[in-house]
PDB file of C-alpha atoms and ligand atoms in Angstrom:
ATOM      1  CA  MET A   1     -11.158  -8.629 -16.128  1.00  0.00           C
ATOM      2  CA  ASP A   2     -11.345  -9.551 -19.853  1.00  0.00           C
ATOM      3  CA  GLU A   3     -14.876  -8.198 -19.968  1.00  0.00           C
ATOM      4  CA  ALA A   4     -13.768  -4.912 -18.378  1.00  0.00           C
ATOM      5  CA  ILE A   5     -10.878  -4.617 -20.851  1.00  0.00           C
ATOM      6  CA  GLY A   6     -13.373  -5.256 -23.656  1.00  0.00           C
ATOM      7  CA  ARG A   7     -15.508  -2.377 -22.373  1.00  0.00           C
ATOM      8  CA  VAL A   8     -12.488  -0.058 -22.269  1.00  0.00           C
ATOM      9  CA  VAL A   9     -11.624  -1.057 -25.851  1.00  0.00           C
ATOM     10  CA  GLU A  10     -15.192  -0.277 -26.982  1.00  0.00           C
ATOM     11  CA  MET A  11     -15.082   3.092 -25.232  1.00  0.00           C
ATOM     12  CA  ILE A  12     -11.768   4.058 -26.864  1.00  0.00           C
ATOM     13  CA  VAL A  13     -12.906   2.989 -30.330  1.00  0.00           C
ATOM     14  CA  ALA A  14     -16.174   4.918 -29.921  1.00  0.00           C
ATOM     15  CA  SER A  15     -14.457   8.040 -28.551  1.00  0.00           C
ATOM     16  CA  ARG A  16     -13.601  11.107 -30.621  1.00  0.00           C
ATOM     17  CA  ARG A  17     -11.330  12.874 -28.126  1.00  0.00           C
ATOM     18  CA  ALA A  18      -9.872  10.474 -25.572  1.00  0.00           C
ATOM     19  CA  ILE A  19      -7.077  11.677 -23.294  1.00  0.00           C
ATOM     20  CA  ALA A  20      -4.968  10.018 -20.590  1.00  0.00           C
ATOM     21  CA  LEU A  21      -4.102  11.249 -17.106  1.00  0.00           C
ATOM     22  CA  THR A  22      -1.133   9.436 -15.600  1.00  0.00           C
ATOM     23  CA  GLY A  23       0.761   9.303 -12.319  1.00  0.00           C
ATOM     24  CA  ALA A  24       3.726   7.575 -10.741  1.00  0.00           C
ATOM     25  CA  GLY A  25       2.112   4.108 -11.030  1.00  0.00           C
ATOM     26  CA  VAL A  26       2.644   4.184 -14.788  1.00  0.00           C
ATOM     27  CA  SER A  27       6.425   4.226 -14.213  1.00  0.00           C
ATOM     28  CA  THR A  28       6.847   1.692 -11.359  1.00  0.00           C
ATOM     29  CA  GLU A  29       7.240  -1.091 -13.947  1.00  0.00           C
ATOM     30  CA  SER A  30      10.216   0.908 -15.274  1.00  0.00           C
ATOM     31  CA  GLY A  31      11.789   0.697 -11.804  1.00  0.00           C
ATOM     32  CA  ILE A  32      10.866   4.202 -10.586  1.00  0.00           C
ATOM     33  CA  PRO A  33       9.111   4.042  -7.205  1.00  0.00           C
ATOM     34  CA  ASP A  34       5.755   5.761  -6.738  1.00  0.00           C
ATOM     35  CA  PHE A  35       4.910   7.944  -3.726  1.00  0.00           C
ATOM     36  CA  ARG A  36       1.948   6.375  -1.915  1.00  0.00           C
ATOM     37  CA  GLY A  37       1.914   2.744  -3.106  1.00  0.00           C
ATOM     38  CA  PRO A  38       3.072  -0.095  -0.775  1.00  0.00           C
ATOM     39  CA  LYS A  39       6.750   0.662  -1.569  1.00  0.00           C
ATOM     40  CA  GLY A  40       6.162   4.380  -2.090  1.00  0.00           C
ATOM     41  CA  LEU A  41       8.775   7.081  -1.571  1.00  0.00           C
ATOM     42  CA  TRP A  42       6.678   8.801   1.116  1.00  0.00           C
ATOM     43  CA  LYS A  43       6.942   5.608   3.217  1.00  0.00           C
ATOM     44  CA  ARG A  44      10.741   6.030   3.300  1.00  0.00           C
ATOM     45  CA  PHE A  45      11.047   9.825   3.297  1.00  0.00           C
ATOM     46  CA  ASP A  46       9.131  12.595   4.985  1.00  0.00           C
ATOM     47  CA  PRO A  47       7.158  14.323   2.179  1.00  0.00           C
ATOM     48  CA  SER A  48       8.367  17.688   3.503  1.00  0.00           C
ATOM     49  CA  ILE A  49      11.580  17.011   1.503  1.00  0.00           C
ATOM     50  CA  GLY A  50       9.470  17.730  -1.592  1.00  0.00           C
ATOM     51  CA  THR A  51       8.403  21.221  -0.489  1.00  0.00           C
ATOM     52  CA  ILE A  52       9.704  24.550  -1.778  1.00  0.00           C
ATOM     53  CA  ASP A  53      10.416  25.579   1.840  1.00  0.00           C
ATOM     54  CA  PHE A  54      12.684  22.550   2.352  1.00  0.00           C
ATOM     55  CA  PHE A  55      14.566  23.410  -0.856  1.00  0.00           C
ATOM     56  CA  ARG A  56      15.078  27.009   0.371  1.00  0.00           C
ATOM     57  CA  GLU A  57      16.190  25.966   3.853  1.00  0.00           C
ATOM     58  CA  HIS A  58      18.264  22.847   3.026  1.00  0.00           C
ATOM     59  CA  PRO A  59      19.392  23.103  -0.627  1.00  0.00           C
ATOM     60  CA  ASP A  60      22.208  20.550  -0.143  1.00  0.00           C
ATOM     61  CA  GLU A  61      19.949  17.861   1.269  1.00  0.00           C
ATOM     62  CA  PHE A  62      17.225  18.646  -1.251  1.00  0.00           C
ATOM     63  CA  TRP A  63      19.636  18.345  -4.205  1.00  0.00           C
ATOM     64  CA  ARG A  64      21.186  15.097  -2.886  1.00  0.00           C
ATOM     65  CA  PHE A  65      17.696  13.565  -2.782  1.00  0.00           C
ATOM     66  CA  GLN A  66      16.739  15.060  -6.156  1.00  0.00           C
ATOM     67  CA  LEU A  67      19.891  13.947  -7.978  1.00  0.00           C
ATOM     68  CA  GLU A  68      19.474  10.340  -6.818  1.00  0.00           C
ATOM     69  CA  ARG A  69      15.937  10.391  -8.204  1.00  0.00           C
ATOM     70  CA  ALA A  70      17.104  12.079 -11.415  1.00  0.00           C
ATOM     71  CA  LYS A  71      19.777   9.408 -11.993  1.00  0.00           C
ATOM     72  CA  GLU A  72      17.183   6.670 -11.475  1.00  0.00           C
ATOM     73  CA  MET A  73      14.858   8.356 -13.984  1.00  0.00           C
ATOM     74  CA  LEU A  74      17.575   8.871 -16.606  1.00  0.00           C
ATOM     75  CA  ARG A  75      18.519   5.164 -16.356  1.00  0.00           C
ATOM     76  CA  ALA A  76      14.903   3.970 -16.627  1.00  0.00           C
ATOM     77  CA  GLN A  77      13.314   2.823 -19.886  1.00  0.00           C
ATOM     78  CA  PRO A  78       9.673   3.293 -20.909  1.00  0.00           C
ATOM     79  CA  ASN A  79       7.533   0.196 -20.221  1.00  0.00           C
ATOM     80  CA  SER A  80       4.587  -1.331 -22.050  1.00  0.00           C
ATOM     81  CA  ALA A  81       2.160   1.166 -20.460  1.00  0.00           C
ATOM     82  CA  HIS A  82       4.079   4.155 -21.906  1.00  0.00           C
ATOM     83  CA  HIS A  83       4.437   2.379 -25.250  1.00  0.00           C
ATOM     84  CA  ALA A  84       0.730   1.502 -25.432  1.00  0.00           C
ATOM     85  CA  LEU A  85      -0.299   5.123 -24.786  1.00  0.00           C
ATOM     86  CA  ALA A  86       2.163   6.340 -27.440  1.00  0.00           C
ATOM     87  CA  GLU A  87       0.808   3.839 -29.953  1.00  0.00           C
ATOM     88  CA  LEU A  88      -2.800   4.782 -29.172  1.00  0.00           C
ATOM     89  CA  GLU A  89      -1.854   8.415 -29.900  1.00  0.00           C
ATOM     90  CA  ALA A  90      -0.191   7.386 -33.182  1.00  0.00           C
ATOM     91  CA  LEU A  91      -3.413   5.537 -34.095  1.00  0.00           C
ATOM     92  CA  GLY A  92      -5.345   8.767 -33.455  1.00  0.00           C
ATOM     93  CA  LYS A  93      -7.177   7.260 -30.475  1.00  0.00           C
ATOM     94  CA  ILE A  94      -5.587   9.396 -27.747  1.00  0.00           C
ATOM     95  CA  LYS A  95      -5.204  13.131 -28.195  1.00  0.00           C
ATOM     96  CA  ALA A  96      -3.065  14.019 -25.164  1.00  0.00           C
ATOM     97  CA  VAL A  97      -1.356  12.605 -22.102  1.00  0.00           C
ATOM     98  CA  ILE A  98      -1.548  14.800 -19.022  1.00  0.00           C
ATOM     99  CA  THR A  99       1.034  13.500 -16.586  1.00  0.00           C
ATOM    100  CA  GLN A 100       2.036  14.243 -13.018  1.00  0.00           C
ATOM    101  CA  ASN A 101       5.314  12.438 -13.708  1.00  0.00           C
ATOM    102  CA  VAL A 102       8.585  14.286 -14.161  1.00  0.00           C
ATOM    103  CA  ASP A 103      10.554  11.354 -15.644  1.00  0.00           C
ATOM    104  CA  GLY A 104       9.977  12.133 -19.348  1.00  0.00           C
ATOM    105  CA  LEU A 105       9.162   8.472 -20.127  1.00  0.00           C
ATOM    106  CA  HIS A 106       6.004   9.322 -22.100  1.00  0.00           C
ATOM    107  CA  PHE A 107       8.096  11.445 -24.490  1.00  0.00           C
ATOM    108  CA  ARG A 108      10.759   8.753 -24.700  1.00  0.00           C
ATOM    109  CA  ALA A 109       8.095   6.166 -25.589  1.00  0.00           C
ATOM    110  CA  GLY A 110       7.011   8.381 -28.513  1.00  0.00           C
ATOM    111  CA  SER A 111       3.976  10.242 -27.131  1.00  0.00           C
ATOM    112  CA  ARG A 112       3.923  13.725 -28.658  1.00  0.00           C
ATOM    113  CA  ASN A 113       1.230  15.739 -26.949  1.00  0.00           C
ATOM    114  CA  VAL A 114       2.419  15.303 -23.360  1.00  0.00           C
ATOM    115  CA  ILE A 115       1.506  17.911 -20.741  1.00  0.00           C
ATOM    116  CA  GLU A 116       3.842  17.668 -17.755  1.00  0.00           C
ATOM    117  CA  ILE A 117       1.899  19.529 -15.084  1.00  0.00           C
ATOM    118  CA  HIS A 118       4.500  18.837 -12.368  1.00  0.00           C
ATOM    119  CA  GLY A 119       7.413  19.905 -14.566  1.00  0.00           C
ATOM    120  CA  SER A 120      10.382  17.806 -15.554  1.00  0.00           C
ATOM    121  CA  VAL A 121      13.553  16.448 -14.059  1.00  0.00           C
ATOM    122  CA  ARG A 122      15.413  17.092 -17.336  1.00  0.00           C
ATOM    123  CA  VAL A 123      16.296  20.735 -16.634  1.00  0.00           C
ATOM    124  CA  ALA A 124      17.154  22.858 -13.622  1.00  0.00           C
ATOM    125  CA  ARG A 125      16.467  26.590 -13.509  1.00  0.00           C
ATOM    126  CA  CYS A 126      18.315  29.470 -11.926  1.00  0.00           C
ATOM    127  CA  THR A 127      16.326  30.925  -9.022  1.00  0.00           C
ATOM    128  CA  ALA A 128      17.514  34.444  -9.977  1.00  0.00           C
ATOM    129  CA  CYS A 129      17.864  34.800 -13.769  1.00  0.00           C
ATOM    130  CA  GLY A 130      15.763  31.801 -14.880  1.00  0.00           C
ATOM    131  CA  ARG A 131      18.482  30.337 -17.164  1.00  0.00           C
ATOM    132  CA  SER A 132      17.931  26.625 -17.682  1.00  0.00           C
ATOM    133  CA  THR A 133      20.663  24.011 -17.271  1.00  0.00           C
ATOM    134  CA  PRO A 134      20.306  20.389 -18.465  1.00  0.00           C
ATOM    135  CA  ILE A 135      20.204  17.886 -15.606  1.00  0.00           C
ATOM    136  CA  GLU A 136      23.208  16.074 -17.137  1.00  0.00           C
ATOM    137  CA  ASP A 137      25.274  19.255 -16.551  1.00  0.00           C
ATOM    138  CA  VAL A 138      24.016  19.462 -12.977  1.00  0.00           C
ATOM    139  CA  LEU A 139      25.141  15.851 -12.424  1.00  0.00           C
ATOM    140  CA  ILE A 140      28.606  16.688 -13.780  1.00  0.00           C
ATOM    141  CA  MET A 141      28.802  19.754 -11.491  1.00  0.00           C
ATOM    142  CA  ALA A 142      27.912  17.551  -8.498  1.00  0.00           C
ATOM    143  CA  GLU A 143      30.604  14.989  -9.462  1.00  0.00           C
ATOM    144  CA  ARG A 144      33.138  17.849  -9.527  1.00  0.00           C
ATOM    145  CA  GLY A 145      32.049  18.995  -6.076  1.00  0.00           C
ATOM    146  CA  LEU A 146      30.169  22.093  -7.320  1.00  0.00           C
ATOM    147  CA  PHE A 147      27.322  21.539  -4.905  1.00  0.00           C
ATOM    148  CA  PRO A 148      24.597  22.643  -4.506  1.00  0.00           C
ATOM    149  CA  PRO A 149      24.525  23.523  -8.223  1.00  0.00           C
ATOM    150  CA  LYS A 150      24.775  27.197  -9.193  1.00  0.00           C
ATOM    151  CA  CYS A 151      23.947  29.116 -12.370  1.00  0.00           C
ATOM    152  CA  ARG A 152      26.887  29.515 -14.784  1.00  0.00           C
ATOM    153  CA  ASP A 153      25.708  33.024 -15.722  1.00  0.00           C
ATOM    154  CA  CYS A 154      24.878  34.708 -12.433  1.00  0.00           C
ATOM    155  CA  GLY A 155      26.046  32.286  -9.721  1.00  0.00           C
ATOM    156  CA  HIS A 156      22.689  31.920  -7.964  1.00  0.00           C
ATOM    157  CA  ILE A 157      21.426  28.543  -6.848  1.00  0.00           C
ATOM    158  CA  LEU A 158      19.590  26.304  -9.338  1.00  0.00           C
ATOM    159  CA  LYS A 159      16.219  24.736  -8.584  1.00  0.00           C
ATOM    160  CA  SER A 160      15.075  21.490 -10.171  1.00  0.00           C
ATOM    161  CA  GLY A 161      12.570  21.886 -13.005  1.00  0.00           C
ATOM    162  CA  THR A 162      10.028  19.855 -11.049  1.00  0.00           C
ATOM    163  CA  VAL A 163       7.094  21.474  -9.284  1.00  0.00           C
ATOM    164  CA  LEU A 164       7.537  21.245  -5.516  1.00  0.00           C
ATOM    165  CA  PHE A 165       4.791  21.130  -2.899  1.00  0.00           C
ATOM    166  CA  ASN A 166       3.493  24.634  -2.064  1.00  0.00           C
ATOM    167  CA  GLU A 167       4.649  25.864  -5.476  1.00  0.00           C
ATOM    168  CA  PRO A 168       2.134  26.830  -8.158  1.00  0.00           C
ATOM    169  CA  ILE A 169       1.702  24.657 -11.260  1.00  0.00           C
ATOM    170  CA  PRO A 170       3.075  26.496 -14.349  1.00  0.00           C
ATOM    171  CA  VAL A 171       0.065  28.408 -15.704  1.00  0.00           C
ATOM    172  CA  GLU A 172       0.697  27.501 -19.350  1.00  0.00           C
ATOM    173  CA  GLU A 173       0.768  23.749 -18.653  1.00  0.00           C
ATOM    174  CA  LEU A 174      -2.297  23.933 -16.453  1.00  0.00           C
ATOM    175  CA  GLU A 175      -4.238  25.874 -19.086  1.00  0.00           C
ATOM    176  CA  LYS A 176      -3.245  23.336 -21.739  1.00  0.00           C
ATOM    177  CA  ALA A 177      -4.433  20.547 -19.450  1.00  0.00           C
ATOM    178  CA  TYR A 178      -7.761  22.301 -18.792  1.00  0.00           C
ATOM    179  CA  ARG A 179      -8.328  22.775 -22.531  1.00  0.00           C
ATOM    180  CA  GLU A 180      -7.772  19.049 -23.144  1.00  0.00           C
ATOM    181  CA  VAL A 181     -10.026  18.064 -20.261  1.00  0.00           C
ATOM    182  CA  GLU A 182     -12.822  20.433 -21.343  1.00  0.00           C
ATOM    183  CA  SER A 183     -12.884  18.989 -24.846  1.00  0.00           C
ATOM    184  CA  CYS A 184     -12.392  15.290 -24.047  1.00  0.00           C
ATOM    185  CA  ASP A 185     -15.121  12.672 -24.233  1.00  0.00           C
ATOM    186  CA  LEU A 186     -13.108   9.940 -22.467  1.00  0.00           C
ATOM    187  CA  MET A 187     -10.411  10.157 -19.799  1.00  0.00           C
ATOM    188  CA  ILE A 188      -8.213   7.121 -19.147  1.00  0.00           C
ATOM    189  CA  ILE A 189      -6.623   7.541 -15.726  1.00  0.00           C
ATOM    190  CA  VAL A 190      -3.604   5.324 -15.049  1.00  0.00           C
ATOM    191  CA  GLY A 191      -1.396   4.786 -12.007  1.00  0.00           C
ATOM    192  CA  THR A 192      -2.356   7.688  -9.799  1.00  0.00           C
ATOM    193  CA  SER A 193      -3.771   7.733  -6.286  1.00  0.00           C
ATOM    194  CA  LEU A 194      -5.679  10.936  -7.231  1.00  0.00           C
ATOM    195  CA  GLN A 195      -4.790  12.540  -3.932  1.00  0.00           C
ATOM    196  CA  VAL A 196      -2.880  15.587  -5.154  1.00  0.00           C
ATOM    197  CA  TYR A 197      -4.639  18.672  -6.529  1.00  0.00           C
ATOM    198  CA  PRO A 198      -5.188  20.169  -9.048  1.00  0.00           C
ATOM    199  CA  ALA A 199      -4.563  16.866 -10.927  1.00  0.00           C
ATOM    200  CA  ALA A 200      -7.160  15.072  -8.793  1.00  0.00           C
ATOM    201  CA  HIS A 201      -9.778  17.603  -9.888  1.00  0.00           C
ATOM    202  CA  LEU A 202      -9.336  16.823 -13.595  1.00  0.00           C
ATOM    203  CA  PRO A 203     -11.458  13.618 -13.580  1.00  0.00           C
ATOM    204  CA  VAL A 204     -14.293  15.531 -11.888  1.00  0.00           C
ATOM    205  CA  MET A 205     -14.049  18.297 -14.511  1.00  0.00           C
ATOM    206  CA  ALA A 206     -14.091  15.713 -17.287  1.00  0.00           C
ATOM    207  CA  LYS A 207     -17.090  13.903 -15.817  1.00  0.00           C
ATOM    208  CA  GLN A 208     -18.991  17.175 -15.339  1.00  0.00           C
ATOM    209  CA  GLY A 209     -18.304  17.946 -19.002  1.00  0.00           C
ATOM    210  CA  GLY A 210     -19.963  14.655 -19.992  1.00  0.00           C
ATOM    211  CA  ALA A 211     -16.832  12.534 -20.562  1.00  0.00           C
ATOM    212  CA  LYS A 212     -16.567   8.878 -19.585  1.00  0.00           C
ATOM    213  CA  LEU A 213     -13.910   7.857 -17.067  1.00  0.00           C
ATOM    214  CA  VAL A 214     -11.722   4.745 -16.934  1.00  0.00           C
ATOM    215  CA  ILE A 215      -9.428   4.208 -13.943  1.00  0.00           C
ATOM    216  CA  ILE A 216      -6.598   1.641 -14.100  1.00  0.00           C
ATOM    217  CA  ASN A 217      -4.810   1.503 -10.753  1.00  0.00           C
ATOM    218  CA  MET A 218      -3.463  -1.182  -8.412  1.00  0.00           C
ATOM    219  CA  GLU A 219      -5.270   0.337  -5.421  1.00  0.00           C
ATOM    220  CA  SER A 220      -8.662   1.959  -5.080  1.00  0.00           C
ATOM    221  CA  THR A 221      -8.905   5.724  -5.581  1.00  0.00           C
ATOM    222  CA  PRO A 222     -11.322   8.312  -4.152  1.00  0.00           C
ATOM    223  CA  PHE A 223     -12.918   8.620  -7.617  1.00  0.00           C
ATOM    224  CA  ASP A 224     -13.631   4.939  -8.413  1.00  0.00           C
ATOM    225  CA  ASN A 225     -17.301   5.616  -7.617  1.00  0.00           C
ATOM    226  CA  ILE A 226     -17.653   8.121 -10.481  1.00  0.00           C
ATOM    227  CA  ALA A 227     -15.698   5.981 -12.986  1.00  0.00           C
ATOM    228  CA  ASP A 228     -17.507   4.115 -15.764  1.00  0.00           C
ATOM    229  CA  VAL A 229     -14.877   1.360 -15.463  1.00  0.00           C
ATOM    230  CA  ALA A 230     -12.461   1.050 -12.513  1.00  0.00           C
ATOM    231  CA  LEU A 231      -9.858  -1.690 -12.981  1.00  0.00           C
ATOM    232  CA  ARG A 232      -7.709  -2.755 -10.023  1.00  0.00           C
ATOM    233  CA  ALA A 233      -4.832  -3.877 -12.250  1.00  0.00           C
ATOM    234  CA  LYS A 234      -1.251  -3.309 -13.383  1.00  0.00           C
ATOM    235  CA  ALA A 235      -0.791  -0.585 -15.957  1.00  0.00           C
ATOM    236  CA  GLY A 236       1.627  -2.392 -18.309  1.00  0.00           C
ATOM    237  CA  ASP A 237      -0.305  -5.601 -19.010  1.00  0.00           C
ATOM    238  CA  THR A 238      -3.662  -3.853 -18.956  1.00  0.00           C
ATOM    239  CA  LEU A 239      -2.768  -1.105 -21.434  1.00  0.00           C
ATOM    240  CA  ALA A 240      -0.990  -3.618 -23.691  1.00  0.00           C
ATOM    241  CA  ALA A 241      -4.195  -5.720 -23.761  1.00  0.00           C
ATOM    242  CA  VAL A 242      -6.297  -2.599 -24.383  1.00  0.00           C
ATOM    243  CA  LEU A 243      -4.023  -1.578 -27.281  1.00  0.00           C
ATOM    244  CA  GLU A 244      -4.276  -5.049 -28.868  1.00  0.00           C
ATOM    245  CA  GLY A 245      -8.062  -4.932 -28.538  1.00  0.00           C
ATOM    246  CA  VAL A 246      -8.251  -1.454 -30.119  1.00  0.00           C
ATOM    247  CA  LYS A 247      -6.017  -2.523 -33.019  1.00  0.00           C
ATOM    248  CA  ARG A 248      -8.182  -5.617 -33.684  1.00  0.00           C
ATOM    249  CA  LYS A 249     -11.353  -3.481 -33.682  1.00  0.00           C
ATOM    250  CA  LEU A 250      -9.836  -0.845 -35.969  1.00  0.00           C
ATOM    251  CA  VAL A 251      -8.772  -3.525 -38.492  1.00  0.00           C
ATOM    252  CA  ALA A 252     -12.270  -5.049 -38.311  1.00  0.00           C
ATOM    253  CA  VAL A 253     -13.845  -1.610 -38.972  1.00  0.00           C
ATOM    254  CA  ASP A 254     -11.585  -0.988 -42.001  1.00  0.00           C
TER     255      ASP A 254
HETATM  256  P1  OAD B   1       1.010   8.013  -5.994  1.00  0.00           P
HETATM  257  O1  OAD B   1       2.208   7.287  -5.487  1.00  0.00           O
HETATM  258  O2  OAD B   1       0.246   8.854  -5.039  1.00  0.00           O
HETATM  259  O3  OAD B   1       0.007   6.970  -6.626  1.00  0.00           O
HETATM  260  C1  OAD B   1       0.433   5.982  -7.504  1.00  0.00           C
HETATM  261  C2  OAD B   1      -0.661   4.941  -7.613  1.00  0.00           C
HETATM  262  O4  OAD B   1      -0.253   4.008  -8.620  1.00  0.00           O
HETATM  263  C3  OAD B   1      -0.862   4.144  -6.329  1.00  0.00           C
HETATM  264  O5  OAD B   1      -2.241   4.129  -6.002  1.00  0.00           O
HETATM  265  C4  OAD B   1      -0.362   2.734  -6.671  1.00  0.00           C
HETATM  266  O6  OAD B   1      -1.134   1.712  -6.086  1.00  0.00           O
HETATM  267  C5  OAD B   1      -0.536   2.704  -8.174  1.00  0.00           C
HETATM  268  N1  OAD B   1       0.406   1.830  -8.884  1.00  0.00           N
HETATM  269  C6  OAD B   1       1.697   1.551  -8.591  1.00  0.00           C
HETATM  270  N2  OAD B   1       2.250   0.762  -9.517  1.00  0.00           N
HETATM  271  C7  OAD B   1       1.276   0.499 -10.423  1.00  0.00           C
HETATM  272  C8  OAD B   1       1.226  -0.261 -11.626  1.00  0.00           C
HETATM  273  N3  OAD B   1       2.257  -0.935 -12.082  1.00  0.00           N
HETATM  274  N4  OAD B   1       0.046  -0.277 -12.300  1.00  0.00           N
HETATM  275  C9  OAD B   1      -1.051   0.393 -11.833  1.00  0.00           C
HETATM  276  N5  OAD B   1      -1.046   1.123 -10.707  1.00  0.00           N
HETATM  277  C10 OAD B   1       0.091   1.193 -10.018  1.00  0.00           C
HETATM  278  O7  OAD B   1       1.505   8.853  -7.264  1.00  0.00           O
HETATM  279  P2  OAD B   1       0.781  10.086  -7.964  1.00  0.00           P
HETATM  280  O8  OAD B   1      -0.694   9.947  -7.895  1.00  0.00           O
HETATM  281  O9  OAD B   1       1.411  10.263  -9.282  1.00  0.00           O
HETATM  282  O10 OAD B   1       3.950  15.438  -6.658  1.00  0.00           O
HETATM  283  O11 OAD B   1       1.215  11.264  -7.008  1.00  0.00           O
HETATM  284  C11 OAD B   1       0.847  12.568  -7.326  1.00  0.00           C
HETATM  285  C12 OAD B   1       1.903  13.537  -6.900  1.00  0.00           C
HETATM  286  O12 OAD B   1       2.239  13.349  -5.511  1.00  0.00           O
HETATM  287  C13 OAD B   1       3.256  13.354  -7.590  1.00  0.00           C
HETATM  288  O13 OAD B   1       3.308  13.941  -8.864  1.00  0.00           O
HETATM  289  C14 OAD B   1       4.199  14.013  -6.632  1.00  0.00           C
HETATM  290  C15 OAD B   1       3.678  13.353  -5.389  1.00  0.00           C
HETATM  291  O14 OAD B   1       4.046  13.819  -4.177  1.00  0.00           O
HETATM  292  C16 OAD B   1       4.925  16.297  -6.451  1.00  0.00           C
HETATM  293  O15 OAD B   1       6.055  15.950  -6.186  1.00  0.00           O
HETATM  294  C17 OAD B   1       4.498  17.729  -6.587  1.00  0.00           C
END
């Protein structure tokens, strides 16, 4: 393990444009469950609850589920994995974090260039006029019995700002992600099962463009075989150790 961490440190120090790709496993140590891990959400709920069709057909049930998740995410604090990625960015060693997470914990840890390809839980949007409403306001509406939440301007139903299954990824975010992937020379993939597209295609794109790949995940992924280093490990401790190693090397270089 130490040797593998040492290799990751060397790769980050040698890189010119390293980026990270993260998934739900980066936030489990903050108390937010993932989807497909041993205690994953899709073991307790039918994944159809996360589809756009379910939202359209059962808005009450969808919003009850969504607001419980939103409350959990608002309560959660960034963990050492989020902090390590933010510090690596501040050191100039990571240029962007592309995340499938909607919890905003990368921003709260201090990462700046975060691309949220599955949207964010922080705002809801009107399905008719597009007006955005902060999730805190939606929670207050629900407490007052205004449920499912409706737009204050036009009265149409609000949809959460997260991307649902069978919904397209926002084009702008996806294009930003592609630009980062096309120009990266190292992709550090953390806490994702790499089973959902288009995110799961990004490591392949990076590899085809000549970048090195590091995968840090508790379980194996379908792309371990194309990774330069695949670590079956916890995100928090591993990234904290990687950060310490990078800092030591950078001091030694100075
Ligand atoms: P998954 O739940 O599919 O994968 C999370 C991975 O993280 C699993 O392989 C876990 O073993 C691993 N893991 C859990 N805790 C970890 C830890 N502390 N350290 C390291 N690894 C850990 O989550 P995603 O890949 O993010 O989409 O799922 C992708 C998308 O599917 C989500 O964005 C969501 C979901 O359905 C939508 O809702 C559109």
